[in-house]
Short mmCIF file of C-alpha atoms in Angstrom, two decimals:
data_model
loop_
_atom_site.label_atom_id
_atom_site.label_comp_id
_atom_site.label_asym_id
_atom_site.label_seq_id
_atom_site.Cartn_x
_atom_site.Cartn_y
_atom_site.Cartn_z
CA ALA A 1 75.67 -60.61 -65.33
CA GLN A 2 75.96 -56.86 -65.45
CA SER A 3 75.38 -54.69 -62.42
CA VAL A 4 75.49 -51.00 -61.58
CA ALA A 5 75.65 -49.55 -58.08
CA GLN A 6 74.90 -46.08 -56.89
CA PRO A 7 75.97 -46.14 -53.26
CA GLU A 8 74.17 -42.98 -52.18
CA ASP A 9 70.38 -42.77 -52.13
CA GLN A 10 70.58 -39.01 -51.71
CA VAL A 11 73.20 -36.31 -52.14
CA ASN A 12 72.73 -32.88 -50.62
CA VAL A 13 74.73 -29.91 -51.85
CA ALA A 14 74.47 -26.14 -51.56
CA GLU A 15 73.89 -24.09 -54.67
CA GLY A 16 77.16 -22.99 -56.22
CA ASN A 17 79.14 -25.84 -54.70
CA PRO A 18 80.55 -28.71 -56.77
CA LEU A 19 78.58 -31.93 -56.86
CA THR A 20 79.49 -35.57 -57.34
CA VAL A 21 77.10 -38.48 -57.82
CA LYS A 22 78.85 -41.81 -57.57
CA CYS A 23 78.49 -44.89 -59.76
CA THR A 24 80.35 -48.18 -59.99
CA TYR A 25 79.76 -50.90 -62.53
CA SER A 26 80.43 -54.52 -63.30
CA VAL A 27 80.31 -55.30 -67.02
CA SER A 28 81.97 -58.06 -69.01
CA GLY A 29 83.95 -56.80 -71.95
CA ASN A 30 84.10 -53.14 -72.86
CA PRO A 31 81.61 -51.09 -70.84
CA TYR A 32 79.40 -48.42 -72.31
CA LEU A 33 78.27 -46.11 -69.55
CA PHE A 34 75.46 -43.58 -69.40
CA TRP A 35 73.96 -41.00 -67.08
CA TYR A 36 70.29 -40.06 -67.19
CA VAL A 37 68.27 -37.57 -65.15
CA GLN A 38 64.62 -37.88 -64.23
CA TYR A 39 62.42 -35.00 -63.14
CA PRO A 40 59.07 -35.67 -61.41
CA ASN A 41 56.46 -37.27 -63.65
CA ARG A 42 58.87 -37.33 -66.56
CA GLY A 43 60.86 -39.92 -68.44
CA LEU A 44 64.62 -40.24 -68.41
CA GLN A 45 66.65 -37.50 -70.02
CA PHE A 46 70.06 -38.41 -71.46
CA LEU A 47 72.99 -36.45 -70.00
CA LEU A 48 76.17 -38.07 -71.30
CA LYS A 49 77.87 -41.33 -72.19
CA TYR A 50 81.27 -42.97 -72.24
CA ILE A 51 82.06 -45.24 -75.17
CA THR A 52 85.82 -45.09 -75.57
CA GLY A 53 88.67 -42.60 -75.59
CA ASP A 54 88.95 -39.67 -73.21
CA ASN A 55 88.19 -40.63 -69.62
CA LEU A 56 86.52 -37.28 -68.96
CA VAL A 57 83.22 -36.99 -70.76
CA LYS A 58 81.34 -33.72 -71.07
CA GLY A 59 77.58 -33.67 -71.39
CA SER A 60 74.50 -31.50 -71.22
CA TYR A 61 73.85 -28.67 -68.74
CA GLY A 62 77.46 -28.46 -67.57
CA PHE A 63 77.64 -32.04 -66.33
CA GLU A 64 80.69 -34.22 -66.86
CA ALA A 65 81.70 -37.70 -65.80
CA GLU A 66 84.99 -39.40 -65.20
CA PHE A 67 85.57 -42.97 -66.32
CA ASN A 68 88.01 -44.89 -64.14
CA LYS A 69 88.69 -48.38 -65.43
CA SER A 70 90.80 -49.56 -62.50
CA GLN A 71 88.13 -48.54 -59.99
CA THR A 72 85.25 -49.50 -62.33
CA SER A 73 83.65 -46.16 -61.60
CA PHE A 74 81.86 -43.51 -63.62
CA HIS A 75 81.11 -40.61 -61.28
CA LEU A 76 78.95 -37.69 -62.41
CA LYS A 77 80.22 -34.22 -61.58
CA LYS A 78 79.36 -30.58 -61.96
CA PRO A 79 81.57 -27.69 -60.86
CA SER A 80 78.74 -25.47 -59.62
CA ALA A 81 75.32 -26.88 -58.69
CA LEU A 82 72.04 -25.15 -59.45
CA VAL A 83 68.76 -25.54 -57.57
CA SER A 84 67.25 -26.66 -60.87
CA ASP A 85 69.67 -29.64 -60.89
CA SER A 86 67.59 -31.20 -58.11
CA ALA A 87 66.29 -34.46 -59.57
CA LEU A 88 66.80 -38.22 -59.65
CA TYR A 89 69.96 -39.37 -61.40
CA PHE A 90 70.53 -42.81 -62.88
CA CYS A 91 73.75 -44.44 -63.98
CA ALA A 92 73.40 -47.20 -66.57
CA ALA A 93 75.66 -49.65 -68.35
CA LYS A 94 75.71 -52.05 -71.26
CA ASN A 95 78.26 -53.88 -73.37
CA ASN A 96 78.67 -55.01 -76.94
CA ALA A 97 76.33 -57.94 -76.43
CA GLY A 98 73.26 -55.82 -76.99
CA ASN A 99 71.23 -52.75 -76.33
CA MET A 100 69.86 -53.64 -72.88
CA LEU A 101 70.61 -51.03 -70.24
CA THR A 102 71.29 -52.11 -66.66
CA PHE A 103 70.49 -49.29 -64.26
CA GLY A 104 71.70 -48.35 -60.83
CA GLY A 105 69.13 -47.71 -58.13
CA GLY A 106 69.23 -43.96 -58.61
CA THR A 107 70.50 -41.07 -56.52
CA ARG A 108 68.32 -38.17 -55.51
CA LEU A 109 70.21 -34.91 -55.77
CA MET A 110 68.98 -32.06 -53.58
CA VAL A 111 70.52 -28.65 -54.23
CA LYS A 112 69.63 -26.12 -51.56
CA PRO A 113 69.70 -22.35 -52.13
CA LYS B 1 62.77 -33.60 -84.28
CA ALA B 2 59.96 -34.93 -82.11
CA GLY B 3 60.94 -37.11 -79.18
CA VAL B 4 59.65 -40.50 -78.15
CA THR B 5 55.94 -40.41 -77.54
CA GLN B 6 53.93 -42.79 -75.39
CA THR B 7 50.20 -43.20 -75.08
CA PRO B 8 48.29 -43.13 -72.91
CA ARG B 9 50.13 -41.22 -70.20
CA TYR B 10 47.98 -42.58 -67.41
CA LEU B 11 45.92 -45.75 -67.06
CA ILE B 12 43.86 -47.24 -64.27
CA LYS B 13 42.89 -50.88 -64.54
CA THR B 14 41.61 -53.58 -62.22
CA ARG B 15 43.17 -56.94 -61.47
CA GLY B 16 42.65 -59.52 -64.16
CA GLN B 17 42.23 -57.03 -66.99
CA GLN B 18 44.69 -56.59 -69.80
CA VAL B 19 46.31 -53.43 -71.08
CA THR B 20 48.10 -52.25 -74.22
CA LEU B 21 50.63 -49.43 -74.18
CA SER B 22 51.90 -47.68 -77.28
CA CYS B 23 55.23 -46.12 -78.17
CA SER B 24 56.28 -44.08 -81.20
CA PRO B 25 60.07 -43.79 -81.54
CA ILE B 26 62.04 -40.82 -82.73
CA SER B 27 61.86 -40.58 -86.51
CA GLY B 28 64.54 -42.78 -88.06
CA HIS B 29 65.12 -44.84 -84.94
CA ARG B 30 64.70 -48.54 -85.53
CA SER B 31 65.23 -50.06 -82.10
CA VAL B 32 62.61 -49.79 -79.36
CA SER B 33 63.11 -51.00 -75.80
CA TRP B 34 60.70 -51.16 -72.88
CA TYR B 35 61.48 -50.74 -69.19
CA GLN B 36 59.45 -50.99 -66.03
CA GLN B 37 60.11 -48.56 -63.19
CA THR B 38 58.86 -49.25 -59.67
CA PRO B 39 59.94 -47.85 -56.29
CA GLY B 40 60.92 -51.30 -55.07
CA GLN B 41 62.67 -52.81 -58.09
CA GLY B 42 63.90 -49.68 -59.80
CA LEU B 43 64.34 -49.70 -63.57
CA GLN B 44 64.14 -53.13 -65.17
CA PHE B 45 64.47 -54.12 -68.81
CA LEU B 46 61.44 -55.77 -70.34
CA PHE B 47 62.30 -56.35 -74.01
CA GLU B 48 63.79 -54.84 -77.13
CA TYR B 49 62.55 -54.87 -80.71
CA PHE B 50 64.37 -54.21 -83.94
CA SER B 51 62.99 -54.75 -87.43
CA GLU B 52 59.77 -56.17 -85.97
CA THR B 53 61.71 -58.89 -84.12
CA GLN B 54 62.23 -59.28 -80.41
CA ARG B 55 65.98 -59.20 -79.86
CA ASN B 56 66.24 -59.39 -76.10
CA LYS B 57 63.88 -60.17 -73.26
CA GLY B 58 64.20 -59.43 -69.58
CA ASN B 59 63.17 -61.61 -66.68
CA PHE B 60 59.42 -61.02 -66.75
CA PRO B 61 56.57 -63.54 -66.93
CA GLY B 62 54.90 -64.40 -70.20
CA ARG B 63 52.00 -62.08 -69.32
CA PHE B 64 54.23 -59.32 -70.62
CA SER B 65 54.52 -59.25 -74.39
CA GLY B 66 55.21 -56.78 -77.12
CA ARG B 67 55.49 -56.23 -80.81
CA GLN B 68 56.91 -53.81 -83.30
CA PHE B 69 55.34 -52.65 -86.52
CA SER B 70 56.97 -51.95 -89.87
CA ASN B 71 57.06 -48.20 -89.09
CA SER B 72 59.05 -49.01 -85.88
CA ARG B 73 56.15 -48.12 -83.60
CA SER B 74 55.83 -50.57 -80.74
CA GLU B 75 53.19 -51.82 -78.37
CA MET B 76 53.46 -53.75 -75.18
CA ASN B 77 50.68 -55.79 -73.66
CA VAL B 78 50.18 -57.02 -70.14
CA SER B 79 47.51 -59.65 -69.63
CA THR B 80 45.83 -60.75 -66.40
CA LEU B 81 47.00 -57.69 -64.52
CA GLU B 82 48.25 -58.02 -60.97
CA LEU B 83 48.59 -55.35 -58.30
CA GLY B 84 52.38 -55.62 -58.62
CA ASP B 85 52.20 -54.52 -62.24
CA SER B 86 51.51 -50.97 -61.10
CA ALA B 87 54.48 -49.04 -62.43
CA LEU B 88 55.79 -46.44 -64.80
CA TYR B 89 56.42 -48.10 -68.16
CA LEU B 90 59.10 -46.39 -70.18
CA CYS B 91 59.81 -46.78 -73.85
CA ALA B 92 63.18 -45.90 -75.32
CA SER B 93 64.31 -45.68 -78.93
CA SER B 94 67.75 -45.79 -80.47
CA LEU B 95 69.10 -45.32 -83.92
CA PHE B 96 70.60 -48.57 -85.01
CA PHE B 97 70.68 -51.77 -82.97
CA GLN B 98 73.57 -53.30 -84.88
CA ARG B 99 75.93 -50.79 -83.37
CA GLY B 100 75.40 -52.69 -80.17
CA GLY B 101 76.15 -51.01 -76.92
CA GLN B 102 77.25 -47.70 -78.34
CA ASP B 103 73.75 -46.55 -79.21
CA THR B 104 72.14 -43.98 -76.95
CA GLN B 105 68.61 -44.76 -75.88
CA TYR B 106 66.21 -41.83 -75.70
CA PHE B 107 63.26 -42.21 -73.41
CA GLY B 108 59.65 -41.21 -73.66
CA PRO B 109 57.66 -39.68 -70.78
CA GLY B 110 56.26 -43.05 -69.76
CA THR B 111 52.83 -44.51 -69.11
CA ARG B 112 51.78 -44.61 -65.47
CA LEU B 113 49.76 -47.80 -64.93
CA THR B 114 47.79 -48.24 -61.74
CA VAL B 115 46.21 -51.61 -61.04
CA LEU B 116 43.42 -51.64 -58.45
#
């Protein structure tokens, strides 16, 4: 069975500082990894994905994520946080067996001015 | 291109009633998936449809069902509602199921169901 873990319920960072939101996964076969962001009363907005190739994936709004196969991790990063980045972030995974996404529990990112 | 749309956005029902939620995928997308989001259980997969056929089903009771129409629009139905069914129900569409895991799912705004 697939599983995704986001070890931090909340991450606090000052505006302008770099941010990292952590994610580890357990997927049989080749993993396909995704990050989504959710703002209040909204659906999930796609940020980026890792399918194959370069371990550093660049996505929307200046976010990037680093795939690390040996550590089974896919951490989300941004060099300089904005207050508007404050939201709920979800890591998700699937494999070649189908289209079902398995989500982590979510991490609330709070960026303070 | 218009995104995934879901109707209604909000619903209030009482225990024992049934409810139908609707989802229109992004134009050209053929796969539609449904997820339930609750504070306690997080995001859980309900089912996926492609070409009017259910391809995958999550671990939910038979009270939860769905269907897909020839234009790829999808509906999900919950019968005999329970208090625990209160949740945000999210629909996601993707381009082409047969690409398997590589497809990106794009989510709608969700339907907030409250069961009293």
